[in-house]
């Protein structure tokens, strides 16, 4: 077997990065060689995440793109939105391929990134970035230097609706997304709202005025549908660590039976290694800790409800990132993900 | 002070009954004197619910309506749907007033109960039953012999939309209800799906084909709006003990500003003792263990989203039942509920 | 009825203070009139704790002892250890009675407070402070100007062992305390260790080198036993909001049957309004939200294990404080606590 | 690569079996080929555990030992205590090697099994069964036909104390074990006590009169220490899915510094692939989902406290079973477990 590829991770102290390390420890073609974070967050990994004691003996260092790029063959950039774009050019310049977790390279529509994030994107690299949803863009991902790993909510929404959207079967003005996420979606930032006693035994909506994942959903669904799809998106916070369920409300453009809809979904997904079409609405519990998507379309009262469950840290972040890395590097797509 | 009223409870082993006993222990005008349940569930209350040891020293006995009615002045019937109607006539015949927790006396529309529950209702008593939502029907409740205590989901939905519905401001064909409930909503029945390890760390939708609470919502909202309102309702299960949040999606019949909508809600609710109009979407955590309703309407993307949080066991069941008892008995409406 | 006593609370933004307000809202002889906290934590109570919206319309202000004392008849000082003693003298000087939640007035043994807290105590007021455990010191509490409200862990330990200790029935060198607490015990301070995703689905010990509650337990048990009792204390953190269970391991000085031990506990506690002697080990769930203590002694393998469950925020803090206030003010001891 | 070994599982519907299947799906030298359970529990695996839809397409069938044995090369027997011994002889007779999860082949001391389980053991096979704790008996496991996979609590206790016990450094009459387990330890049996709303937000002790894991701990510790060790064991139930923490209280036979003790533990465990000696008390959260043991000895107040954390379903059951299978089959010991 050829030597292992060296992997670097920026933003190594966050929950998505920790999940990424868990997965990569099971991957026999790569080894994690460098971890970067803000100076004030650096230190031995085992004090930052005690679970890695004895498993991954590295220090988290205050790297920039260039310094991390010099230590690895492929880099994961697990930094926040509007931070990532400061590090990605340095990584690419160092000649490494990059899987970026932020929104900084996802929105291709002119002006859309600037509208939601308040500054201009890294246009040069945005131009060649590939949206890393393998179920839709597998071939493009294989040749990418920079993969924009999809957001967690968008992954659940786009995969949940793609079979209908691709056939022009949903009314593009009536796509309602009611999502709920485990608390790891908020990251490891230390804020009162995310203390145990604030979150536990409570359920609430947030970002009622508009959430930054909405334009990503709309852009992708419009691309799939070949028409402007406007998405109404409302996220909620659930007292659990991990998992997203999106309950998608759509109205069909023509009458469809349950059998019609099930067939559509099976046709699109039965050969996908990570998408399972279910007969009953899934619980997030069935996918937590895995890279799987459980999707269940239900015809009811004239509408099509679709339930789509993923693990926000896995298929919604680190697992999908490894799936993308596998494609980029020519490994088996499912390696370390089964 | 006059002697205390004697209270009996049928279905005393369920979670709603336990919450009822907790509340009644703080009520200085009544005392719980008789508890009834199925024969196989009977026994000392303190072995069924150890929390009542030293607080309420009663046995749960296999009462029917007549035998329980003979031991009390007012009865709460905390039995399941399609069971309650077998006991209520006996209680009424015994001359006691009844607050019923089931759906058996809620649906007034011809044929609607039979359609959803598969048998004919107790038509005689249904005719004089009063739907026990004090914010809408306070005066009628005061004179009732039989109060149909509203369902937990319907309480959150009806109160969440009443200010808009009453003014004809919502499109009656586009009322979408996305609700999520703590697990006590499933009752204390011993089923694998409700084991700790099945529910914990998971979130899911259920009853995707239609839930029995939907006709109750539709009937009441239609009554308030003076027009047929069709409700699309999708419930979810949250890994927490208690609490319901309904996220209500509506489209206004004319353009309304946030200020317009907030004013509408404040006008209807500011004098209500248990309804709070909030500026930010509420967490169920803010209402758990109380009889309060936190409601927050938000104008966004051409629609009006309303978040409405209650405790399913309190305002959604036992608390509202005590509020109704207070009205029926001429006590202060908020007694034992603050 | 005479006018209501005015109550002030310092440290009003913490979880114990919130629980205190919840209880006092049900108390018909007092009203909360003033809330104090550090300047950076002040603001409308309803933004700090949304659950009080519409129930307690007050601002939290940057009070010191004198300014708060001027606005109330009785004050609760819910400040941290080593902070409280800076505020209590001002409150007492203002002529109000004080219930203090901190350790600052609990330790009477010479030098003990200084050893654990690193500075001298407020000796003047320590001299007249009464340790507020009504089951042991009810009469003294009635006459107190300053009540030192016991710690949460010590309450569970002292009440768990008092019947044995008082009769000299436990070996004073072999008292092992294995306690576990819900996360609210850590307060509302914003630290990474108390984020939801750090606490949830995990259980751990902490303070293995020694915890500040240990000397309080030892001092009180020694006082009850009339001999030096040395306590080995190990606390743990449980992923739940509230509740403490202490599992107490002791060896009897003479052979005792299960019946002997049960009788001892019943003799001491059967007339206590808040202590229940149980036949089976209690869950914290049975006491959460109440001021009750569930205690269960079990004779096994030559030792006496005692399980003692309380709610850390209620009997372990705010509930016991109200019990003490009721005694100090001459109200019924159980008022607002049933 | 040689053909994959065929694996069969009896008791396939329990939580330990589900964890076993999760692990085996990542193991590239074996494939699961047969699943057995009681007739009333049989059916497609994907309806029993929806998480396996699309990953393991098997039916659970009503196998006995002989019929399952005919379909596999190695069998895991994940049946309850006092059931397993009825199936193991058939499996062995079919010529397959067996890893048994129950207590039926663990206790070698004469009469001990009968005392705790009320009937005679399968003496013939008990004689050659090997206690499958690789850290102590690695070589014996390699040659075994029947491995008695250790209990979850005993694994945490034995590994927690082995370094001290092996050197005769603990007083054999003073070993106190205070353990706490996540709820999956109770299995998937449908009982009211394990409903979500009974377990959630509660913590309690159980089996105060004696727990069946105690003799296993005592037998093994006595064997290691070469002297009769009597263990006082008290388990507790924690509201979380997975994880065990044992807090072990011991008194040393001679004075030991923290450095002495740490060195002892590191000497024994630093070459072990799955045991990590920690500087601070571990959370179960650090080991959940892994086969790791985090152990932390602390010298305090004249005693040695040891905290030992494992995942009850992994190192406490299925992970350790796979570790044993790897040894039995000559695979890399850590395969599928990193």
JSON list of N, CA and C in Angstrom, two decimals, chain A residues 88 92 98-100 102-108 121-133 137 140-149 219-220 223 328:
[
{"chain": "A", "resi": 88, "resn": "UNK", "atom": "N", "xyz": [-8.16, 29.89, 3.20]},
{"chain": "A", "resi": 88, "resn": "UNK", "atom": "CA", "xyz": [-8.18, 28.97, 2.06]},
{"chain": "A", "resi": 88, "resn": "UNK", "atom": "C", "xyz": [-7.16, 29.36, 0.98]},
{"chain": "A", "resi": 92, "resn": "UNK", "atom": "N", "xyz": [-4.42, 26.75, -0.64]},
{"chain": "A", "resi": 92, "resn": "UNK", "atom": "CA", "xyz": [-4.36, 26.41, -2.07]},
{"chain": "A", "resi": 92, "resn": "UNK", "atom": "C", "xyz": [-3.00, 26.80, -2.65]},
{"chain": "A", "resi": 98, "resn": "UNK", "atom": "N", "xyz": [-8.31, 21.34, -0.74]},
{"chain": "A", "resi": 98, "resn": "UNK", "atom": "CA", "xyz": [-9.01, 21.86, 0.43]},
{"chain": "A", "resi": 98, "resn": "UNK", "atom": "C", "xyz": [-10.48, 21.44, 0.41]},
{"chain": "A", "resi": 99, "resn": "UNK", "atom": "N", "xyz": [-10.92, 20.94, 1.57]},
{"chain": "A", "resi": 99, "resn": "UNK", "atom": "CA", "xyz": [-12.35, 20.74, 1.80]},
{"chain": "A", "resi": 99, "resn": "UNK", "atom": "C", "xyz": [-12.74, 21.80, 2.82]},
{"chain": "A", "resi": 100, "resn": "UNK", "atom": "N", "xyz": [-13.58, 22.73, 2.42]},
{"chain": "A", "resi": 100, "resn": "UNK", "atom": "CA", "xyz": [-13.94, 23.84, 3.30]},
{"chain": "A", "resi": 100, "resn": "UNK", "atom": "C", "xyz": [-15.33, 23.65, 3.88]},
{"chain": "A", "resi": 102, "resn": "UNK", "atom": "N", "xyz": [-17.10, 25.94, 5.63]},
{"chain": "A", "resi": 102, "resn": "UNK", "atom": "CA", "xyz": [-17.87, 27.17, 5.82]},
{"chain": "A", "resi": 102, "resn": "UNK", "atom": "C", "xyz": [-18.76, 27.45, 4.61]},
{"chain": "A", "resi": 103, "resn": "UNK", "atom": "N", "xyz": [-19.51, 28.54, 4.70]},
{"chain": "A", "resi": 103, "resn": "UNK", "atom": "CA", "xyz": [-20.35, 28.97, 3.57]},
{"chain": "A", "resi": 103, "resn": "UNK", "atom": "C", "xyz": [-19.56, 29.79, 2.56]},
{"chain": "A", "resi": 104, "resn": "UNK", "atom": "N", "xyz": [-18.27, 30.01, 2.81]},
{"chain": "A", "resi": 104, "resn": "UNK", "atom": "CA", "xyz": [-17.55, 31.02, 2.02]},
{"chain": "A", "resi": 104, "resn": "UNK", "atom": "C", "xyz": [-17.40, 30.69, 0.55]},
{"chain": "A", "resi": 105, "resn": "UNK", "atom": "N", "xyz": [-17.51, 29.42, 0.21]},
{"chain": "A", "resi": 105, "resn": "UNK", "atom": "CA", "xyz": [-17.37, 29.06, -1.21]},
{"chain": "A", "resi": 105, "resn": "UNK", "atom": "C", "xyz": [-18.59, 28.32, -1.75]},
{"chain": "A", "resi": 106, "resn": "UNK", "atom": "N", "xyz": [-19.72, 28.50, -1.09]},
{"chain": "A", "resi": 106, "resn": "UNK", "atom": "CA", "xyz": [-20.91, 27.74, -1.51]},
{"chain": "A", "resi": 106, "resn": "UNK", "atom": "C", "xyz": [-21.82, 28.50, -2.46]},
{"chain": "A", "resi": 107, "resn": "UNK", "atom": "N", "xyz": [-21.91, 29.82, -2.28]},
{"chain": "A", "resi": 107, "resn": "UNK", "atom": "CA", "xyz": [-22.94, 30.57, -3.02]},
{"chain": "A", "resi": 107, "resn": "UNK", "atom": "C", "xyz": [-22.36, 31.14, -4.30]},
{"chain": "A", "resi": 108, "resn": "UNK", "atom": "N", "xyz": [-22.87, 30.68, -5.43]},
{"chain": "A", "resi": 108, "resn": "UNK", "atom": "CA", "xyz": [-22.33, 31.11, -6.72]},
{"chain": "A", "resi": 108, "resn": "UNK", "atom": "C", "xyz": [-23.11, 32.29, -7.30]},
{"chain": "A", "resi": 121, "resn": "UNK", "atom": "N", "xyz": [-16.87, 38.02, -1.52]},
{"chain": "A", "resi": 121, "resn": "UNK", "atom": "CA", "xyz": [-16.26, 36.69, -1.39]},
{"chain": "A", "resi": 121, "resn": "UNK", "atom": "C", "xyz": [-14.86, 36.68, -2.01]},
{"chain": "A", "resi": 122, "resn": "UNK", "atom": "N", "xyz": [-14.15, 35.59, -1.80]},
{"chain": "A", "resi": 122, "resn": "UNK", "atom": "CA", "xyz": [-12.88, 35.32, -2.48]},
{"chain": "A", "resi": 122, "resn": "UNK", "atom": "C", "xyz": [-13.23, 34.83, -3.89]},
{"chain": "A", "resi": 123, "resn": "UNK", "atom": "N", "xyz": [-13.44, 35.79, -4.76]},
{"chain": "A", "resi": 123, "resn": "UNK", "atom": "CA", "xyz": [-14.03, 35.49, -6.07]},
{"chain": "A", "resi": 123, "resn": "UNK", "atom": "C", "xyz": [-13.17, 34.53, -6.88]},
{"chain": "A", "resi": 124, "resn": "UNK", "atom": "N", "xyz": [-11.87, 34.70, -6.77]},
{"chain": "A", "resi": 124, "resn": "UNK", "atom": "CA", "xyz": [-10.98, 33.88, -7.59]},
{"chain": "A", "resi": 124, "resn": "UNK", "atom": "C", "xyz": [-11.18, 32.39, -7.31]},
{"chain": "A", "resi": 125, "resn": "UNK", "atom": "N", "xyz": [-11.23, 32.06, -6.05]},
{"chain": "A", "resi": 125, "resn": "UNK", "atom": "CA", "xyz": [-11.36, 30.64, -5.71]},
{"chain": "A", "resi": 125, "resn": "UNK", "atom": "C", "xyz": [-12.81, 30.17, -5.72]},
{"chain": "A", "resi": 126, "resn": "UNK", "atom": "N", "xyz": [-13.72, 31.08, -5.45]},
{"chain": "A", "resi": 126, "resn": "UNK", "atom": "CA", "xyz": [-15.13, 30.73, -5.56]},
{"chain": "A", "resi": 126, "resn": "UNK", "atom": "C", "xyz": [-15.43, 30.21, -6.97]},
{"chain": "A", "resi": 127, "resn": "UNK", "atom": "N", "xyz": [-14.74, 30.78, -7.96]},
{"chain": "A", "resi": 127, "resn": "UNK", "atom": "CA", "xyz": [-15.02, 30.43, -9.35]},
{"chain": "A", "resi": 127, "resn": "UNK", "atom": "C", "xyz": [-14.78, 28.94, -9.63]},
{"chain": "A", "resi": 128, "resn": "UNK", "atom": "N", "xyz": [-13.78, 28.37, -8.95]},
{"chain": "A", "resi": 128, "resn": "UNK", "atom": "CA", "xyz": [-13.50, 26.95, -9.26]},
{"chain": "A", "resi": 128, "resn": "UNK", "atom": "C", "xyz": [-13.95, 26.00, -8.15]},
{"chain": "A", "resi": 129, "resn": "UNK", "atom": "N", "xyz": [-14.49, 26.56, -7.07]},
{"chain": "A", "resi": 129, "resn": "UNK", "atom": "CA", "xyz": [-14.96, 25.69, -5.98]},
{"chain": "A", "resi": 129, "resn": "UNK", "atom": "C", "xyz": [-16.12, 24.82, -6.45]},
{"chain": "A", "resi": 130, "resn": "UNK", "atom": "N", "xyz": [-16.16, 23.59, -5.95]},
{"chain": "A", "resi": 130, "resn": "UNK", "atom": "CA", "xyz": [-17.23, 22.66, -6.31]},
{"chain": "A", "resi": 130, "resn": "UNK", "atom": "C", "xyz": [-18.09, 22.41, -5.08]},
{"chain": "A", "resi": 131, "resn": "UNK", "atom": "N", "xyz": [-19.40, 22.51, -5.25]},
{"chain": "A", "resi": 131, "resn": "UNK", "atom": "CA", "xyz": [-20.32, 22.25, -4.15]},
{"chain": "A", "resi": 131, "resn": "UNK", "atom": "C", "xyz": [-20.32, 20.75, -3.86]},
{"chain": "A", "resi": 132, "resn": "UNK", "atom": "N", "xyz": [-19.90, 20.41, -2.65]},
{"chain": "A", "resi": 132, "resn": "UNK", "atom": "CA", "xyz": [-19.57, 19.02, -2.36]},
{"chain": "A", "resi": 132, "resn": "UNK", "atom": "C", "xyz": [-20.72, 18.13, -1.91]},
{"chain": "A", "resi": 133, "resn": "UNK", "atom": "N", "xyz": [-21.74, 18.04, -2.73]},
{"chain": "A", "resi": 133, "resn": "UNK", "atom": "CA", "xyz": [-22.84, 17.11, -2.43]},
{"chain": "A", "resi": 133, "resn": "UNK", "atom": "C", "xyz": [-22.71, 15.96, -3.43]},
{"chain": "A", "resi": 137, "resn": "UNK", "atom": "N", "xyz": [-23.28, 15.94, -7.42]},
{"chain": "A", "resi": 137, "resn": "UNK", "atom": "CA", "xyz": [-22.14, 16.46, -8.17]},
{"chain": "A", "resi": 137, "resn": "UNK", "atom": "C", "xyz": [-20.90, 15.59, -8.05]},
{"chain": "A", "resi": 140, "resn": "UNK", "atom": "N", "xyz": [-17.94, 16.15, -10.57]},
{"chain": "A", "resi": 140, "resn": "UNK", "atom": "CA", "xyz": [-17.24, 17.43, -10.40]},
{"chain": "A", "resi": 140, "resn": "UNK", "atom": "C", "xyz": [-16.35, 17.40, -9.16]},
{"chain": "A", "resi": 141, "resn": "UNK", "atom": "N", "xyz": [-16.85, 16.77, -8.11]},
{"chain": "A", "resi": 141, "resn": "UNK", "atom": "CA", "xyz": [-16.05, 16.71, -6.88]},
{"chain": "A", "resi": 141, "resn": "UNK", "atom": "C", "xyz": [-14.72, 15.98, -7.14]},
{"chain": "A", "resi": 142, "resn": "UNK", "atom": "N", "xyz": [-14.79, 14.92, -7.94]},
{"chain": "A", "resi": 142, "resn": "UNK", "atom": "CA", "xyz": [-13.57, 14.14, -8.18]},
{"chain": "A", "resi": 142, "resn": "UNK", "atom": "C", "xyz": [-12.43, 14.99, -8.71]},
{"chain": "A", "resi": 143, "resn": "UNK", "atom": "N", "xyz": [-12.75, 16.00, -9.49]},
{"chain": "A", "resi": 143, "resn": "UNK", "atom": "CA", "xyz": [-11.68, 16.80, -10.08]},
{"chain": "A", "resi": 143, "resn": "UNK", "atom": "C", "xyz": [-11.40, 18.10, -9.36]},
{"chain": "A", "resi": 144, "resn": "UNK", "atom": "N", "xyz": [-12.01, 18.27, -8.17]},
{"chain": "A", "resi": 144, "resn": "UNK", "atom": "CA", "xyz": [-11.92, 19.59, -7.53]},
{"chain": "A", "resi": 144, "resn": "UNK", "atom": "C", "xyz": [-10.61, 19.80, -6.79]},
{"chain": "A", "resi": 145, "resn": "UNK", "atom": "N", "xyz": [-10.14, 21.07, -6.76]},
{"chain": "A", "resi": 145, "resn": "UNK", "atom": "CA", "xyz": [-9.05, 21.45, -5.86]},
{"chain": "A", "resi": 145, "resn": "UNK", "atom": "C", "xyz": [-9.62, 22.01, -4.56]},
{"chain": "A", "resi": 146, "resn": "UNK", "atom": "N", "xyz": [-10.80, 22.59, -4.68]},
{"chain": "A", "resi": 146, "resn": "UNK", "atom": "CA", "xyz": [-11.46, 23.20, -3.52]},
{"chain": "A", "resi": 146, "resn": "UNK", "atom": "C", "xyz": [-12.90, 22.74, -3.49]},
{"chain": "A", "resi": 147, "resn": "UNK", "atom": "N", "xyz": [-13.28, 22.06, -2.43]},
{"chain": "A", "resi": 147, "resn": "UNK", "atom": "CA", "xyz": [-14.65, 21.59, -2.27]},
{"chain": "A", "resi": 147, "resn": "UNK", "atom": "C", "xyz": [-15.35, 22.43, -1.21]},
{"chain": "A", "resi": 148, "resn": "UNK", "atom": "N", "xyz": [-16.47, 22.99, -1.57]},
{"chain": "A", "resi": 148, "resn": "UNK", "atom": "CA", "xyz": [-17.31, 23.70, -0.59]},
{"chain": "A", "resi": 148, "resn": "UNK", "atom": "C", "xyz": [-18.26, 22.68, 0.02]},
{"chain": "A", "resi": 149, "resn": "UNK", "atom": "N", "xyz": [-17.93, 22.24, 1.20]},
{"chain": "A", "resi": 149, "resn": "UNK", "atom": "CA", "xyz": [-18.75, 21.22, 1.86]},
{"chain": "A", "resi": 149, "resn": "UNK", "atom": "C", "xyz": [-20.10, 21.83, 2.23]},
{"chain": "A", "resi": 219, "resn": "UNK", "atom": "N", "xyz": [-30.59, 28.39, -3.69]},
{"chain": "A", "resi": 219, "resn": "UNK", "atom": "CA", "xyz": [-29.72, 28.36, -4.89]},
{"chain": "A", "resi": 219, "resn": "UNK", "atom": "C", "xyz": [-29.63, 26.95, -5.46]},
{"chain": "A", "resi": 220, "resn": "UNK", "atom": "N", "xyz": [-29.42, 25.99, -4.58]},
{"chain": "A", "resi": 220, "resn": "UNK", "atom": "CA", "xyz": [-29.26, 24.62, -5.05]},
{"chain": "A", "resi": 220, "resn": "UNK", "atom": "C", "xyz": [-30.57, 24.05, -5.59]},
{"chain": "A", "resi": 223, "resn": "UNK", "atom": "N", "xyz": [-31.25, 25.42, -8.94]},
{"chain": "A", "resi": 223, "resn": "UNK", "atom": "CA", "xyz": [-30.37, 24.79, -9.94]},
{"chain": "A", "resi": 223, "resn": "UNK", "atom": "C", "xyz": [-30.92, 23.42, -10.35]},
{"chain": "A", "resi": 328, "resn": "UNK", "atom": "N", "xyz": [-12.10, 13.08, -4.09]},
{"chain": "A", "resi": 328, "resn": "UNK", "atom": "CA", "xyz": [-11.00, 13.91, -4.57]},
{"chain": "A", "resi": 328, "resn": "UNK", "atom": "C", "xyz": [-9.71, 13.09, -4.68]}
]
